[in-house]
Coordinates of C-alpha atoms and ligand atoms in Angstrom, one line a residue:
M1 CA -5.7 -24.7 37.3
G2 CA -2.5 -26.6 38.4
E3 CA 0.8 -26.9 36.7
R4 CA 0.0 -29.2 34.1
P5 CA -2.1 -27.6 31.2
V6 CA -5.2 -29.6 30.3
I7 CA -6.1 -30.5 26.7
V8 CA -9.9 -31.1 26.1
V9 CA -10.8 -32.4 22.5
L10 CA -14.4 -32.3 21.7
L11 CA -15.7 -34.9 19.4
G12 CA -19.2 -35.9 17.9
P13 CA -21.2 -35.2 14.5
P14 CA -21.9 -31.5 13.3
G15 CA -24.9 -30.6 15.3
A16 CA -23.9 -32.5 18.4
G17 CA -23.3 -29.4 20.3
K18 CA -19.8 -29.2 20.3
G19 CA -19.5 -25.1 20.1
T20 CA -22.1 -24.7 23.0
Q21 CA -20.9 -27.1 25.2
G22 CA -17.0 -26.0 24.4
E23 CA -17.9 -22.3 25.2
R24 CA -19.5 -23.4 28.5
L25 CA -16.9 -25.7 29.5
A26 CA -14.0 -23.3 28.6
C27 CA -15.9 -20.7 31.0
R28 CA -16.3 -23.1 33.4
M29 CA -12.6 -24.3 33.5
A30 CA -11.0 -21.1 32.2
L31 CA -9.9 -23.2 29.1
D32 CA -9.2 -21.1 25.8
H33 CA -12.0 -22.5 23.6
V34 CA -10.6 -23.1 19.9
S35 CA -13.2 -23.7 17.3
T36 CA -11.3 -24.2 14.0
G37 CA -14.6 -23.7 12.3
D38 CA -14.8 -20.2 13.9
L39 CA -11.2 -19.7 13.0
F40 CA -12.1 -20.4 9.2
R41 CA -15.4 -18.4 9.3
D42 CA -13.3 -15.5 10.5
A43 CA -10.5 -15.9 8.0
V44 CA -13.2 -16.1 5.1
T45 CA -14.5 -13.0 6.6
A46 CA -11.2 -11.3 6.7
G47 CA -10.3 -12.4 3.3
S48 CA -7.0 -13.8 4.8
P49 CA -5.0 -16.3 2.9
A50 CA -6.2 -19.3 5.0
G51 CA -9.8 -18.0 4.1
L52 CA -9.2 -17.9 0.8
R53 CA -8.2 -21.6 0.4
A54 CA -10.9 -22.6 2.9
E55 CA -13.9 -21.0 1.7
S56 CA -15.3 -23.3 -1.0
Y57 CA -14.5 -26.4 1.3
L58 CA -16.8 -24.7 4.3
L59 CA -19.5 -23.7 1.7
S60 CA -19.8 -27.4 0.4
G61 CA -19.4 -28.9 3.5
Q62 CA -16.1 -30.6 2.8
L63 CA -13.2 -30.8 5.1
V64 CA -10.5 -28.0 4.7
P65 CA -7.3 -29.8 3.7
D66 CA -5.2 -31.1 6.9
Q67 CA -2.2 -28.9 5.6
V68 CA -3.9 -25.8 5.9
V69 CA -5.9 -26.9 9.4
L70 CA -2.5 -27.7 10.8
Q71 CA -0.9 -24.5 9.8
V72 CA -3.8 -22.6 11.3
I73 CA -3.5 -24.7 14.4
E74 CA 0.1 -24.3 14.9
E75 CA -0.1 -20.5 14.5
Y76 CA -2.9 -20.4 17.2
M77 CA -1.1 -22.4 19.4
G78 CA 2.2 -21.0 19.4
D79 CA 3.4 -21.8 22.9
A80 CA 1.1 -24.2 24.2
R81 CA 2.9 -24.6 27.7
R82 CA 0.8 -22.4 29.5
R83 CA -2.5 -22.8 28.1
D84 CA -5.2 -24.9 29.0
I85 CA -7.3 -25.5 25.7
C86 CA -10.7 -26.8 24.5
F87 CA -10.2 -27.9 21.0
D88 CA -13.7 -27.8 19.2
G89 CA -14.0 -29.4 15.6
F90 CA -10.4 -30.3 15.7
P91 CA -8.9 -32.8 15.1
R92 CA -11.2 -34.2 12.3
T93 CA -9.0 -36.7 10.5
R94 CA -6.5 -39.3 12.2
N95 CA -3.6 -37.5 10.5
Q96 CA -4.9 -34.1 12.3
A97 CA -4.9 -36.2 15.7
E98 CA -1.6 -37.8 15.1
K99 CA -0.2 -34.3 14.4
L100 CA -1.8 -32.8 17.2
D101 CA -0.2 -35.5 19.4
D102 CA 3.3 -34.7 17.6
L103 CA 2.8 -31.2 18.4
L104 CA 1.7 -31.7 22.1
R105 CA 4.7 -34.0 22.6
Q106 CA 7.0 -31.2 21.8
F107 CA 5.7 -29.6 24.5
N108 CA 5.8 -32.7 26.7
L109 CA 2.1 -32.5 26.8
S110 CA -0.7 -35.2 25.6
V111 CA -4.7 -34.7 25.4
T112 CA -6.1 -34.9 28.7
A113 CA -9.5 -36.1 27.7
A114 CA -11.4 -36.3 24.4
V115 CA -15.5 -35.8 25.2
Y116 CA -17.6 -37.7 22.5
I117 CA -20.8 -36.0 22.5
D118 CA -23.3 -38.6 21.0
V119 CA -26.1 -37.9 18.9
P120 CA -27.6 -39.8 16.3
D121 CA -28.1 -38.3 12.7
H122 CA -31.5 -37.7 12.8
I123 CA -31.1 -35.2 15.8
A124 CA -28.0 -33.6 14.6
L125 CA -29.5 -32.8 11.3
R126 CA -32.6 -31.4 13.2
R127 CA -30.3 -29.1 15.0
L128 CA -28.3 -28.2 11.9
L129 CA -31.1 -27.0 9.8
G130 CA -32.7 -25.3 12.6
R131 CA -29.4 -23.0 13.0
G132 CA -29.3 -21.2 9.7
R133 CA -25.8 -21.1 9.2
A134 CA -24.4 -20.9 5.4
D135 CA -23.2 -24.6 5.4
D136 CA -26.4 -25.7 7.0
T137 CA -28.7 -26.2 4.1
E138 CA -30.1 -29.8 3.9
E139 CA -27.8 -31.1 1.4
T140 CA -24.8 -29.5 2.7
A141 CA -25.9 -30.8 6.2
R142 CA -26.2 -34.3 5.2
H143 CA -22.9 -34.4 3.2
R144 CA -21.2 -33.0 6.3
L145 CA -22.6 -35.8 8.3
Q146 CA -21.3 -38.4 5.7
V147 CA -17.9 -36.7 6.0
Y148 CA -17.9 -37.1 9.8
H149 CA -18.8 -40.9 9.7
Q150 CA -16.3 -41.5 7.2
D151 CA -13.2 -39.4 8.3
T152 CA -13.7 -38.3 12.0
E153 CA -15.8 -40.9 13.7
P154 CA -12.9 -43.6 13.7
L155 CA -11.1 -40.7 16.2
I156 CA -13.4 -42.1 19.0
D157 CA -11.4 -45.5 18.6
Y158 CA -8.2 -43.6 18.3
Y159 CA -8.8 -41.8 21.6
R160 CA -10.6 -44.8 23.3
K161 CA -7.2 -46.8 22.7
A162 CA -5.2 -43.9 23.9
G163 CA -7.2 -44.1 27.2
V164 CA -8.8 -40.8 27.2
L165 CA -12.3 -41.0 25.8
I166 CA -15.0 -39.7 27.8
E167 CA -18.4 -40.4 26.2
V168 CA -21.5 -38.4 26.8
D169 CA -25.2 -38.8 25.9
G170 CA -25.8 -35.7 23.9
I171 CA -29.4 -35.9 23.7
G172 CA -31.5 -33.5 25.7
G173 CA -31.1 -29.6 26.5
V174 CA -28.2 -27.6 26.8
E175 CA -28.1 -27.7 30.5
S176 CA -28.4 -31.4 31.1
V177 CA -25.8 -32.0 28.5
A178 CA -23.4 -29.7 29.9
R179 CA -24.3 -31.3 33.3
R180 CA -23.1 -34.7 31.9
V181 CA -20.0 -33.3 30.4
W182 CA -19.1 -31.7 33.5
T183 CA -19.5 -34.3 36.1
T184 CA -17.6 -36.9 33.7
L185 CA -15.0 -34.6 32.7
K186 CA -14.2 -33.5 36.4
A187 CA -14.1 -37.4 37.4
V188 CA -10.8 -37.7 35.1
I189 CA -9.0 -34.0 35.4
R190 CA -6.3 -33.8 38.0
Ligands
AMP1 P1 -17.5 -26.4 12.2 O1 -18.0 -25.3 12.6 O2 -16.9 -27.2 13.2 O3 -18.9 -27.2 12.0 O4 -16.8 -26.5 11.2 C1 -17.4 -25.8 9.8 C2 -16.5 -26.1 8.4 O5 -15.1 -25.8 8.7 C3 -16.2 -27.8 8.2 O6 -17.3 -28.2 7.6 C4 -14.9 -27.8 7.6 O7 -15.3 -27.2 6.2 C5 -14.2 -26.8 8.1 N1 -13.5 -27.2 9.4 C6 -13.7 -27.1 10.6 N2 -12.6 -27.6 11.3 C7 -12.0 -28.5 10.6 C8 -11.0 -29.4 10.5 N3 -10.4 -29.5 11.8 N4 -10.4 -30.2 9.5 C9 -11.3 -29.7 8.4 N5 -12.1 -29.1 8.2 C10 -12.5 -28.0 9.2

């Protein structure tokens, strides 16, 4: 990688494939894959203070309060200057997106690309229900999609206005979506 760190943000509903695509992309581009969902699930398992605060939100499919999320992100980032990062599941609110911009600005950085993986609700729901995670019951999955539309979807416009949005059709197999993500992204990076 060159001198300027690459910061990728993955957007899209739960069930869009952000985790799977994030892992592949991170591997391919040597980025750190940072999934806030994974960080919270680990924190819950470990019974850490952040985990204790986050657990009920995870189980009910609500968003963890921004303050808790941002604390976890700040801790994780530490010294971001040397790192190329792929954020998965963060930011999820406009406030989080603004705070991420502030944080990156301190390091003289900005989001390089926001990759929006577009899948319709019925496909997202089908994928969520096939996954079997604790927060993937039908009721919770539907609620998470609602929360996504209300709080997270506006970020598509936020990043479009910032001129860094990349839209990718998320329908299809893992391989074909990965190919789309990669071809569109490599065209804009460096
Ligand atoms: P995910 O693995 O990205 O689907 O996230 C699982 C759950 O973790 C979400 O339903 C939220 O409860 C919580 N979570 C993960 N990332 C965030 C975030 N950036 N803001 C708020 N809550 C989050």
